[in-house]
Amino acid sequence: MSSSSTSTNITWHDGQVSRKERAGLLKHKPGLTIWFTGLSASGKSTIASALEQHLLHRGINAYRLDGDNIRFGLNKNLGFSPEDRTENIRRIAEVSKLFADSATIAITSFISPYRSDRDSARQLHKEANIPFVEVFADLPVEVAEQRDPKGLYKKARAGEIKEFTGISAPYEAPETPEVHIRTDQNTIAETVERIVAYLEASDLL
């Protein structure tokens, strides 16, 4: 076994079905990634689930990749240090790109607190010519603390959870997201409607 941390002596193998051909055979537009970012309790997962359901009912192939769920399997060996957070996002960016390449709309729901990590995810998609739509689920941290459905903010304030985003670890808000929604001022249905409207106006659906 090589001591190197990177793979060597490997070659990328292109398939015989192009992205455009695959989408045509499936009778819908090529895939893309919709990347939800925001504080814990901002409503990312709830909105992502509703969006996934809406798209599937329209006959559009979509699949949701949830931050907590991913840590039960693919990323279960990662913690919440800055380095592990970056690796967490790197992995899911690669996975979402693969889903999107298969003519699926990949819907990711991750706090993804670091702007540089989200920029890297965007660049990965850009290099593959795959659309990347960043959705900022925005609300004040005070409102997130009031919601606190999992009791995480309370534990973070008590020092029981270290490096908790918004309390003891930073969140770098997007500067120019494709969709920016105050989730404390819009219903789930209104939020899904706004995202779908953006996708339709951008000829992505």
Short mmCIF file of N, CA and C in Angstrom, two decimals, residues 30-125:
data_model
loop_
_atom_site.label_atom_id
_atom_site.label_comp_id
_atom_site.label_asym_id
_atom_site.label_seq_id
_atom_site.Cartn_x
_atom_site.Cartn_y
_atom_site.Cartn_z
N PRO A 30 -30.95 18.43 -18.01
CA PRO A 30 -29.79 17.88 -17.30
C PRO A 30 -29.82 18.24 -15.82
N GLY A 31 -29.06 17.49 -15.04
CA GLY A 31 -29.06 17.69 -13.60
C GLY A 31 -28.35 18.96 -13.16
N LEU A 32 -28.48 19.24 -11.88
CA LEU A 32 -27.82 20.38 -11.26
C LEU A 32 -27.77 20.13 -9.77
N THR A 33 -27.08 21.00 -9.05
CA THR A 33 -27.02 20.92 -7.60
C THR A 33 -27.63 22.17 -7.00
N ILE A 34 -28.55 21.96 -6.06
CA ILE A 34 -29.12 23.06 -5.27
C ILE A 34 -28.52 22.94 -3.88
N TRP A 35 -27.73 23.92 -3.50
CA TRP A 35 -26.94 23.84 -2.28
C TRP A 35 -27.52 24.76 -1.20
N PHE A 36 -28.21 24.17 -0.22
CA PHE A 36 -28.74 24.95 0.90
C PHE A 36 -27.66 25.17 1.94
N THR A 37 -27.53 26.39 2.40
CA THR A 37 -26.61 26.71 3.48
C THR A 37 -27.31 27.63 4.48
N GLY A 38 -26.93 27.52 5.74
CA GLY A 38 -27.54 28.36 6.77
C GLY A 38 -27.29 27.75 8.13
N LEU A 39 -27.61 28.50 9.16
CA LEU A 39 -27.42 28.05 10.53
C LEU A 39 -28.26 26.82 10.85
N SER A 40 -27.87 26.11 11.89
CA SER A 40 -28.71 25.05 12.42
C SER A 40 -30.04 25.67 12.83
N ALA A 41 -31.15 24.99 12.51
CA ALA A 41 -32.52 25.45 12.81
C ALA A 41 -32.99 26.55 11.86
N SER A 42 -32.27 26.77 10.77
CA SER A 42 -32.71 27.78 9.79
C SER A 42 -33.80 27.24 8.87
N GLY A 43 -34.06 25.95 8.93
CA GLY A 43 -35.11 25.37 8.09
C GLY A 43 -34.60 24.71 6.82
N LYS A 44 -33.29 24.58 6.69
CA LYS A 44 -32.70 24.02 5.47
C LYS A 44 -33.28 22.65 5.11
N SER A 45 -33.24 21.73 6.07
CA SER A 45 -33.67 20.36 5.80
C SER A 45 -35.16 20.29 5.49
N THR A 46 -35.95 21.05 6.21
CA THR A 46 -37.40 21.06 5.99
C THR A 46 -37.74 21.58 4.61
N ILE A 47 -37.09 22.67 4.21
CA ILE A 47 -37.33 23.24 2.88
C ILE A 47 -36.82 22.30 1.80
N ALA A 48 -35.64 21.72 2.02
CA ALA A 48 -35.07 20.80 1.04
C ALA A 48 -36.00 19.60 0.82
N SER A 49 -36.58 19.08 1.90
CA SER A 49 -37.50 17.95 1.79
C SER A 49 -38.74 18.33 0.99
N ALA A 50 -39.26 19.53 1.27
CA ALA A 50 -40.46 20.00 0.56
C ALA A 50 -40.15 20.23 -0.92
N LEU A 51 -38.97 20.77 -1.21
CA LEU A 51 -38.57 21.00 -2.60
C LEU A 51 -38.41 19.68 -3.34
N GLU A 52 -37.77 18.72 -2.70
CA GLU A 52 -37.60 17.39 -3.31
C GLU A 52 -38.96 16.80 -3.66
N GLN A 53 -39.90 16.85 -2.74
CA GLN A 53 -41.23 16.31 -2.97
C GLN A 53 -41.92 17.03 -4.13
N HIS A 54 -41.81 18.36 -4.14
CA HIS A 54 -42.43 19.15 -5.22
C HIS A 54 -41.88 18.74 -6.59
N LEU A 55 -40.57 18.63 -6.70
CA LEU A 55 -39.96 18.29 -7.98
C LEU A 55 -40.34 16.89 -8.43
N LEU A 56 -40.32 15.94 -7.50
CA LEU A 56 -40.67 14.57 -7.86
C LEU A 56 -42.11 14.46 -8.32
N HIS A 57 -43.00 15.21 -7.71
CA HIS A 57 -44.41 15.20 -8.12
C HIS A 57 -44.59 15.84 -9.50
N ARG A 58 -43.62 16.61 -9.92
CA ARG A 58 -43.64 17.17 -11.28
C ARG A 58 -42.94 16.25 -12.27
N GLY A 59 -42.52 15.10 -11.80
CA GLY A 59 -41.85 14.15 -12.68
C GLY A 59 -40.39 14.46 -12.92
N ILE A 60 -39.78 15.26 -12.03
CA ILE A 60 -38.38 15.64 -12.16
C ILE A 60 -37.56 14.86 -11.13
N ASN A 61 -36.56 14.17 -11.61
CA ASN A 61 -35.75 13.34 -10.72
C ASN A 61 -34.93 14.21 -9.77
N ALA A 62 -35.13 14.01 -8.47
CA ALA A 62 -34.43 14.81 -7.47
C ALA A 62 -34.09 13.92 -6.28
N TYR A 63 -32.98 14.25 -5.61
CA TYR A 63 -32.59 13.47 -4.43
C TYR A 63 -31.93 14.40 -3.42
N ARG A 64 -32.34 14.26 -2.16
CA ARG A 64 -31.86 15.14 -1.09
C ARG A 64 -30.72 14.47 -0.33
N LEU A 65 -29.67 15.24 -0.12
CA LEU A 65 -28.51 14.82 0.67
C LEU A 65 -28.47 15.68 1.92
N ASP A 66 -28.78 15.09 3.06
CA ASP A 66 -28.91 15.84 4.30
C ASP A 66 -27.64 15.75 5.15
N GLY A 67 -27.26 16.87 5.77
CA GLY A 67 -26.04 16.94 6.54
C GLY A 67 -25.96 15.93 7.67
N ASP A 68 -27.02 15.80 8.45
CA ASP A 68 -27.02 14.82 9.54
C ASP A 68 -26.98 13.40 9.00
N ASN A 69 -27.81 13.13 8.00
CA ASN A 69 -27.90 11.77 7.45
C ASN A 69 -26.56 11.29 6.90
N ILE A 70 -25.85 12.18 6.23
CA ILE A 70 -24.57 11.82 5.63
C ILE A 70 -23.55 11.42 6.69
N ARG A 71 -23.67 12.01 7.87
CA ARG A 71 -22.72 11.70 8.95
C ARG A 71 -23.02 10.35 9.61
N PHE A 72 -24.12 9.71 9.26
CA PHE A 72 -24.39 8.36 9.74
C PHE A 72 -23.63 7.32 8.91
N GLY A 73 -23.19 7.71 7.70
CA GLY A 73 -22.54 6.75 6.82
C GLY A 73 -21.27 7.28 6.21
N LEU A 74 -21.39 7.90 5.05
CA LEU A 74 -20.23 8.36 4.29
C LEU A 74 -19.24 9.17 5.12
N ASN A 75 -19.77 10.07 5.95
CA ASN A 75 -18.89 10.97 6.71
C ASN A 75 -18.91 10.70 8.21
N LYS A 76 -19.19 9.47 8.59
CA LYS A 76 -19.28 9.17 10.02
C LYS A 76 -17.93 9.22 10.73
N ASN A 77 -16.84 9.26 9.96
CA ASN A 77 -15.51 9.35 10.59
C ASN A 77 -15.05 10.79 10.77
N LEU A 78 -15.93 11.76 10.49
CA LEU A 78 -15.55 13.16 10.60
C LEU A 78 -16.19 13.82 11.81
N GLY A 79 -15.44 14.74 12.43
CA GLY A 79 -15.96 15.51 13.55
C GLY A 79 -16.36 16.90 13.09
N PHE A 80 -16.16 17.89 13.96
CA PHE A 80 -16.58 19.25 13.63
C PHE A 80 -15.46 20.26 13.75
N SER A 81 -14.23 19.79 13.68
CA SER A 81 -13.09 20.71 13.62
C SER A 81 -13.14 21.42 12.27
N PRO A 82 -12.47 22.56 12.14
CA PRO A 82 -12.44 23.23 10.83
C PRO A 82 -11.98 22.31 9.70
N GLU A 83 -10.98 21.47 9.98
CA GLU A 83 -10.46 20.57 8.94
C GLU A 83 -11.51 19.53 8.55
N ASP A 84 -12.20 18.98 9.55
CA ASP A 84 -13.23 17.97 9.26
C ASP A 84 -14.44 18.59 8.57
N ARG A 85 -14.78 19.80 8.92
CA ARG A 85 -15.89 20.47 8.25
C ARG A 85 -15.56 20.67 6.77
N THR A 86 -14.33 21.05 6.49
CA THR A 86 -13.91 21.24 5.10
C THR A 86 -13.96 19.93 4.33
N GLU A 87 -13.49 18.85 4.94
CA GLU A 87 -13.53 17.54 4.29
C GLU A 87 -14.96 17.06 4.10
N ASN A 88 -15.81 17.35 5.06
CA ASN A 88 -17.23 17.01 4.97
C ASN A 88 -17.84 17.63 3.71
N ILE A 89 -17.56 18.91 3.50
CA ILE A 89 -18.12 19.61 2.34
C ILE A 89 -17.45 19.16 1.05
N ARG A 90 -16.16 18.89 1.09
CA ARG A 90 -15.48 18.41 -0.12
C ARG A 90 -16.12 17.11 -0.61
N ARG A 91 -16.37 16.20 0.33
CA ARG A 91 -16.96 14.91 -0.06
C ARG A 91 -18.36 15.09 -0.64
N ILE A 92 -19.18 15.88 0.04
CA ILE A 92 -20.56 16.02 -0.43
C ILE A 92 -20.62 16.79 -1.74
N ALA A 93 -19.66 17.68 -1.97
CA ALA A 93 -19.61 18.38 -3.26
C ALA A 93 -19.35 17.39 -4.38
N GLU A 94 -18.44 16.45 -4.14
CA GLU A 94 -18.16 15.43 -5.15
C GLU A 94 -19.37 14.53 -5.37
N VAL A 95 -20.04 14.14 -4.29
CA VAL A 95 -21.21 13.27 -4.41
C VAL A 95 -22.35 13.98 -5.14
N SER A 96 -22.60 15.22 -4.78
CA SER A 96 -23.69 15.96 -5.44
C SER A 96 -23.38 16.16 -6.92
N LYS A 97 -22.11 16.36 -7.26
CA LYS A 97 -21.74 16.49 -8.67
C LYS A 97 -22.05 15.21 -9.44
N LEU A 98 -21.80 14.07 -8.82
CA LEU A 98 -22.10 12.78 -9.47
C LEU A 98 -23.60 12.61 -9.67
N PHE A 99 -24.38 12.97 -8.65
CA PHE A 99 -25.84 12.90 -8.79
C PHE A 99 -26.30 13.80 -9.93
N ALA A 100 -25.79 15.04 -9.96
CA ALA A 100 -26.19 15.98 -10.99
C ALA A 100 -25.78 15.49 -12.38
N ASP A 101 -24.62 14.85 -12.47
CA ASP A 101 -24.15 14.32 -13.74
C ASP A 101 -25.07 13.22 -14.26
N SER A 102 -25.80 12.57 -13.35
CA SER A 102 -26.70 11.49 -13.75
C SER A 102 -28.09 12.00 -14.12
N ALA A 103 -28.22 13.31 -14.34
CA ALA A 103 -29.49 13.95 -14.70
C ALA A 103 -30.45 14.02 -13.52
N THR A 104 -29.90 14.04 -12.33
CA THR A 104 -30.69 14.20 -11.11
C THR A 104 -30.46 15.61 -10.55
N ILE A 105 -31.48 16.18 -9.93
CA ILE A 105 -31.28 17.42 -9.20
C ILE A 105 -30.85 17.03 -7.79
N ALA A 106 -29.60 17.29 -7.47
CA ALA A 106 -29.08 17.00 -6.14
C ALA A 106 -29.41 18.17 -5.23
N ILE A 107 -30.07 17.89 -4.12
CA ILE A 107 -30.45 18.94 -3.18
C ILE A 107 -29.67 18.69 -1.89
N THR A 108 -28.69 19.53 -1.63
CA THR A 108 -27.87 19.33 -0.44
C THR A 108 -28.29 20.30 0.66
N SER A 109 -28.28 19.80 1.89
CA SER A 109 -28.69 20.60 3.04
C SER A 109 -27.62 20.48 4.12
N PHE A 110 -26.66 21.41 4.08
CA PHE A 110 -25.51 21.41 4.98
C PHE A 110 -25.29 22.82 5.51
N ILE A 111 -24.94 22.93 6.78
CA ILE A 111 -24.61 24.25 7.31
C ILE A 111 -23.52 24.88 6.45
N SER A 112 -22.51 24.09 6.10
CA SER A 112 -21.38 24.54 5.27
C SER A 112 -20.98 25.97 5.63
N PRO A 113 -20.40 26.15 6.81
CA PRO A 113 -20.19 27.50 7.35
C PRO A 113 -19.11 28.34 6.68
N TYR A 114 -18.19 27.68 5.97
CA TYR A 114 -17.06 28.43 5.42
C TYR A 114 -17.29 28.78 3.96
N ARG A 115 -17.16 30.05 3.66
CA ARG A 115 -17.37 30.53 2.29
C ARG A 115 -16.41 29.86 1.31
N SER A 116 -15.19 29.67 1.73
CA SER A 116 -14.19 29.07 0.83
C SER A 116 -14.58 27.64 0.45
N ASP A 117 -15.18 26.90 1.38
CA ASP A 117 -15.61 25.54 1.08
C ASP A 117 -16.76 25.53 0.08
N ARG A 118 -17.70 26.45 0.26
CA ARG A 118 -18.82 26.54 -0.69
C ARG A 118 -18.32 27.00 -2.06
N ASP A 119 -17.35 27.90 -2.06
CA ASP A 119 -16.77 28.35 -3.33
C ASP A 119 -16.07 27.19 -4.04
N SER A 120 -15.42 26.33 -3.27
CA SER A 120 -14.76 25.16 -3.86
C SER A 120 -15.79 24.22 -4.47
N ALA A 121 -16.91 24.04 -3.78
CA ALA A 121 -17.98 23.19 -4.30
C ALA A 121 -18.53 23.78 -5.60
N ARG A 122 -18.69 25.08 -5.62
CA ARG A 122 -19.18 25.75 -6.84
C ARG A 122 -18.18 25.57 -7.99
N GLN A 123 -16.90 25.76 -7.68
CA GLN A 123 -15.88 25.64 -8.72
C GLN A 123 -15.82 24.22 -9.28
N LEU A 124 -15.99 23.23 -8.42
CA LEU A 124 -16.01 21.84 -8.86
C LEU A 124 -17.11 21.62 -9.90
N HIS A 125 -18.28 22.18 -9.64
CA HIS A 125 -19.39 22.05 -10.59
C HIS A 125 -19.13 22.86 -11.86
#
